[in-house]
Short mmCIF file of C-alpha atoms in Angstrom, two decimals:
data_model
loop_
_atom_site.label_atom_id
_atom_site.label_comp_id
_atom_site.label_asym_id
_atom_site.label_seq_id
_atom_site.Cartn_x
_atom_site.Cartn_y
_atom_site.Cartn_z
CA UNK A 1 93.71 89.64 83.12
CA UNK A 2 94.92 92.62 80.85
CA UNK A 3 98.59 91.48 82.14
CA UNK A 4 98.22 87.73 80.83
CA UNK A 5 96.31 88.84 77.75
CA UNK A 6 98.75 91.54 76.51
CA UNK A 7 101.95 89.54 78.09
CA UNK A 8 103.60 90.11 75.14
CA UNK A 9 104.24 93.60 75.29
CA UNK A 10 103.50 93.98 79.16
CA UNK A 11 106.30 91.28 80.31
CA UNK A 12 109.05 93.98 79.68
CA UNK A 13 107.02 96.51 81.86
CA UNK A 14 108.80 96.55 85.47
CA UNK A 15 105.84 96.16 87.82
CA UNK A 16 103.45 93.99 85.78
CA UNK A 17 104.75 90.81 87.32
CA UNK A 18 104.00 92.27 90.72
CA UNK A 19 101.08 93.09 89.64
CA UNK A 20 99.89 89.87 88.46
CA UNK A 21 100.84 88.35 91.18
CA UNK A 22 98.98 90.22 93.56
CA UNK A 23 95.90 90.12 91.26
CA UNK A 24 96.49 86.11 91.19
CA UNK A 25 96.70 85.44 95.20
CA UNK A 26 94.26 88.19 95.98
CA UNK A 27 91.46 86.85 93.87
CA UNK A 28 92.27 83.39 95.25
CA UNK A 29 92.37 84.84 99.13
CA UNK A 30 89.01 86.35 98.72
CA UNK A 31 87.36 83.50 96.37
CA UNK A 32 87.92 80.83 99.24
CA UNK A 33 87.12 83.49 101.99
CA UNK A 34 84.16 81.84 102.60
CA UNK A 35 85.87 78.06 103.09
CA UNK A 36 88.49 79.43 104.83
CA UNK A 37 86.20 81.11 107.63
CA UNK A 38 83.87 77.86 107.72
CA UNK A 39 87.34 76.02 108.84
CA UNK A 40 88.17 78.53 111.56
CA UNK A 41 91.54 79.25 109.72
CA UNK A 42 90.92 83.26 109.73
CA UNK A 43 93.46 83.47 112.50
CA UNK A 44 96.00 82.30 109.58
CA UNK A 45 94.16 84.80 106.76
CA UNK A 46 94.24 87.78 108.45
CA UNK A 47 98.03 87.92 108.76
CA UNK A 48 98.90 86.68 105.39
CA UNK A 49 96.53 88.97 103.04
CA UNK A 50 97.29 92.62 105.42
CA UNK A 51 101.67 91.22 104.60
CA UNK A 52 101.29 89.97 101.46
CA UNK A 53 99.40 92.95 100.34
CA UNK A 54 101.72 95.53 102.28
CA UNK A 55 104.95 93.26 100.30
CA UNK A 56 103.25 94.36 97.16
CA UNK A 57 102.70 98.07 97.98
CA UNK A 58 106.82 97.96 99.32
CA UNK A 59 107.50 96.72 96.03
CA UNK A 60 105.89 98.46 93.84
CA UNK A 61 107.28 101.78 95.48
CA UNK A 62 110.89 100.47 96.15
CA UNK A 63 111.48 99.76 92.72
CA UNK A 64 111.22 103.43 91.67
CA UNK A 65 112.77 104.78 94.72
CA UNK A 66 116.20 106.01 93.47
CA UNK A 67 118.04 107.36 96.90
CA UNK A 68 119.54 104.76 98.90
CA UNK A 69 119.27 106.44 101.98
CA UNK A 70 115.00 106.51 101.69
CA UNK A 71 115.30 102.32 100.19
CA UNK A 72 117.16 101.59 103.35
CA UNK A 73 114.43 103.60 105.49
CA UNK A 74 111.94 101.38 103.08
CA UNK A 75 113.76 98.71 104.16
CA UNK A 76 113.99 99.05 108.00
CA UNK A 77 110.23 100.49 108.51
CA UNK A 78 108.90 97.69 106.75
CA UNK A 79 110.89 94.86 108.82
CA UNK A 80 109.42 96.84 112.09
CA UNK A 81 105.97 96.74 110.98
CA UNK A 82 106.08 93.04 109.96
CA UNK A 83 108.18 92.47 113.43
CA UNK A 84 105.76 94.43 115.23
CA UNK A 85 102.18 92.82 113.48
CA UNK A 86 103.40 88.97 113.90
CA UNK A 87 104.10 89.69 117.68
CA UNK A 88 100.41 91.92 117.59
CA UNK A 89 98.82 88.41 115.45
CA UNK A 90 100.35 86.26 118.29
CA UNK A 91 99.23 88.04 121.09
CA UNK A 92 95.93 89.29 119.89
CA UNK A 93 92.84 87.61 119.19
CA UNK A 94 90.56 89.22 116.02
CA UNK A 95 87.03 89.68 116.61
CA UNK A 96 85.68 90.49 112.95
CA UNK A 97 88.99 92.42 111.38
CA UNK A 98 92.57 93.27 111.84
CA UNK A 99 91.62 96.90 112.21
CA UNK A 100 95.04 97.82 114.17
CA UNK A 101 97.51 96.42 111.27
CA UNK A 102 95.56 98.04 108.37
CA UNK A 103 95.80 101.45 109.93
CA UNK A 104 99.22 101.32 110.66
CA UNK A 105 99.82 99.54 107.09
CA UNK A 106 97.68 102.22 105.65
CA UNK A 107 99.76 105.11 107.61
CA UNK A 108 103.30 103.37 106.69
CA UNK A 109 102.22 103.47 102.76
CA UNK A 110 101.23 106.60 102.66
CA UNK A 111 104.74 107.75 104.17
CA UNK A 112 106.28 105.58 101.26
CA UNK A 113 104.20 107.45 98.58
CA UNK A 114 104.80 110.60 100.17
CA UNK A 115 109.03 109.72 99.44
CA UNK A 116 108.55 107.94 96.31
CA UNK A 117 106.58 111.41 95.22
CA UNK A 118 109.38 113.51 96.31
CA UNK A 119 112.17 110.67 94.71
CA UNK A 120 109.87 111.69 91.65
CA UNK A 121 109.66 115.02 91.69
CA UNK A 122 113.58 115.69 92.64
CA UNK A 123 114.49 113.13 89.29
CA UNK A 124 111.78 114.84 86.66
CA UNK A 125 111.34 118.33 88.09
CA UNK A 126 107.59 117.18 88.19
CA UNK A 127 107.37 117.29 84.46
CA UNK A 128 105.71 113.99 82.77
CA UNK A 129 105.04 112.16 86.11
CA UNK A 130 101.57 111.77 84.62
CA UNK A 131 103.46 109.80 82.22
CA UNK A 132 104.64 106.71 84.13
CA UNK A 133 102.94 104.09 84.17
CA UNK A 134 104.09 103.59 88.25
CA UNK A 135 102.84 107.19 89.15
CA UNK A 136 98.93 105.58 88.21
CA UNK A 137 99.21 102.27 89.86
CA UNK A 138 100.62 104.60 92.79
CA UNK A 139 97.51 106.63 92.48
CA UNK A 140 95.13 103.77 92.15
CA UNK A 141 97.07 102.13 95.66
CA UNK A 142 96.34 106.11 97.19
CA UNK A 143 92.61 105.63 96.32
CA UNK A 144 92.10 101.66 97.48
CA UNK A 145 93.39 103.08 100.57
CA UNK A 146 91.54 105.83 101.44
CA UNK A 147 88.53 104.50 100.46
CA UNK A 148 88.88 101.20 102.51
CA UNK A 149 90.55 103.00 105.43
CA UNK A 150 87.64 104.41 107.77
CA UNK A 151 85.61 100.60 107.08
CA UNK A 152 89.11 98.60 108.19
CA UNK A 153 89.01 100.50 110.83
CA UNK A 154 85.19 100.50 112.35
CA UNK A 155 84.83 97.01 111.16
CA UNK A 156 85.25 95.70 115.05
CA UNK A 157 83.05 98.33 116.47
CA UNK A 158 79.84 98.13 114.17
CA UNK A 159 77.25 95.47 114.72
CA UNK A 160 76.63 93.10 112.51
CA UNK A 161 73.72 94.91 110.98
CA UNK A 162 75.81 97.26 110.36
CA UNK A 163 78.46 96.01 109.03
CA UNK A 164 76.34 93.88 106.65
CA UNK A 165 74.39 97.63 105.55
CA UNK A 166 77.54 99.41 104.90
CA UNK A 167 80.43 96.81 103.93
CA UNK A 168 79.99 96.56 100.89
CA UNK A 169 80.52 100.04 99.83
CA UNK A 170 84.56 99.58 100.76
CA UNK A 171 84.38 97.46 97.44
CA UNK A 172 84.39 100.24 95.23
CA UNK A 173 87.24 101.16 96.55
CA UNK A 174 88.91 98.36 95.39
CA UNK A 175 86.77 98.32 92.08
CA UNK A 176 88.28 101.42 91.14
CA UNK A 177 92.00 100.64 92.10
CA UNK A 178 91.63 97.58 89.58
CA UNK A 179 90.05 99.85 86.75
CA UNK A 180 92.68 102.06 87.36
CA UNK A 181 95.25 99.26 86.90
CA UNK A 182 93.83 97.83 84.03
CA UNK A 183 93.51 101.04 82.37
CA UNK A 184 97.29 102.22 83.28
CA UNK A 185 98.99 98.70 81.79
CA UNK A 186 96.18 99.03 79.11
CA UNK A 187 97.70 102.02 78.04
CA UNK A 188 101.30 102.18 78.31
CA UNK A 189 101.02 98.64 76.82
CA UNK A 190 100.24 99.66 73.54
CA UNK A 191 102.31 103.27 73.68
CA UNK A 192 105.78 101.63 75.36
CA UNK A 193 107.56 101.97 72.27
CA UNK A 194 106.70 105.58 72.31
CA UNK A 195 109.64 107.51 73.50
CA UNK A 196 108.95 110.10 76.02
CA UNK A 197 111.08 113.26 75.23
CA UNK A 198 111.45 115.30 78.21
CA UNK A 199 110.74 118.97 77.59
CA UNK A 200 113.57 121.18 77.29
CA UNK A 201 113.64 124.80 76.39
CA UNK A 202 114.37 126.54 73.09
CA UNK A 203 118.05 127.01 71.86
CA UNK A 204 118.22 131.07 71.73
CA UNK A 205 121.53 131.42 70.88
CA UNK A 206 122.32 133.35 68.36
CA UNK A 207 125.73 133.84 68.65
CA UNK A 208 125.78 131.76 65.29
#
C-alpha cells in the first residue's frame, strides 16, 4: 500500500512496480485460497504462485546484476527450473504442498543473491550497500526464505495436527519480509532526492 500511497515519488524507484505487483497478485492468490481449494483447482495454484513468485525474486535481482556473463547464467538457470517444475507439476500429484519446487526455488535464489552480492560488492567496494534501497528488499527476500524454508518443506510429512499447531508460525516470516518492504520504499521514498556521495579519501597533496 506504501507503493500506491507515495506513487508519486516511488514511481521513479526501479523495483517498486515489481513490487506492487507481487504485493497485488499475492494478496489476491492467498485471499481466494480458500475458494480456490473448495473448487479442486490447487493443482493449477500451486504452479502459478511457487513461478510467479520465483519471476519476481529473478527480477528483482536481474535488474541490479551488472555482468552479462552472471544475467545470462540468471537467464539459463531460471528457464531450467521453470522447464524442470512444469514437467515435475505434470507428472506429480501434490498431497498438501509443493515441497520439492520451493526447495529448489529457495536453493536457486539464494545462488542469485549470493552473485547479485558479489555484482555489489565488486561495483561499490562494499561501501554504502546499506544504502540501496534493492540491498533491503534483497534482505527482506533472504529472511521470507529462510524462515518459510524448513515448513515448505515438512509440510507433506506432518499430520494434519501438526501442521494446523505449527503453520502458522511460517507467517511471520512473511510478516517481516513485508515490514521490511514497507519500511525500505518508506524510506528511500522520502530521501531519493538525497544524493549519495560515495566516500573518497582526503586530497594530501601538497605539492601546491
Amino acid at each position: 500500500m506504501i507503493v500506491i500511497f507515495q506513487w508519486n515519488k516511488t514511481k521513479k524507484i526501479k523495483p517498486c512496480f515489481g513490487i506492487l505487483a507481487y504485493s497485488t497478485i499475492f494478496f489476491l492468490l492467498n485471499y481466494f485460497f480458500d475458494s480456490i481449494e473448495s473448487n479442486k483447482l490447487l493443482w493449477i495454484y500451486y504452479p502459478t504462485y511457487t513461478i510467479l513468485e520465483f519471476l519476481f525474486f529473478f527480477y528483482i535481482l536481474f535488474i541490479e546484476i551488472t555482468n552479462k556473463t552472471v544475467k545470462r547464467f540468471f537467464i539459463f538457470s531460471s528457464l531450467i527450473f521453470i522447464l524442470g517444475i512444469t514437467i515435475f507439476y505434470s507428472n506429480e500429484k501434490i498431497q498438501r504442498l509443493d515441497s520439492l519446487p520451493i526447495a529448489f526455488e529457495t536453493i536457486l535464489v539464494y545462488i542469485f543473491i549470493f552473485f547479485y552480492l558479489k555484482d555489489k560488492f565488486n561495483s561499490l567496494g562494499g561501501y554504502n550497500l546499506q544504502k540501496q534501497l534493492h540491498f533491503w528488499i534483497v534482505a527482506g527476500i533472504m529472511f521470507y526464505l529462510s524462515g518459510t524454508f524448513f515448513f515448505n518443506i515438512l509440510a507433506n510429512y506432518l499430520n494434519p495436527k501438526q501442521l494446523l499447531q505449527f503453520w502458522h508460525y511460517s507467517f511471520l516470516a512473511d510478516i517481516i519480509k513485508n515490514i521490511i518492504f514497507t519500511i525500505a520504499i518508506f524510506y528511500f521514498a522520502n530521501n531519493s532526492s538525497k544524493k549519495i556521495i560515495p566516500n573518497q579519501l582526503p586530497n594530501l597533496d601538497f605539492t601546491n
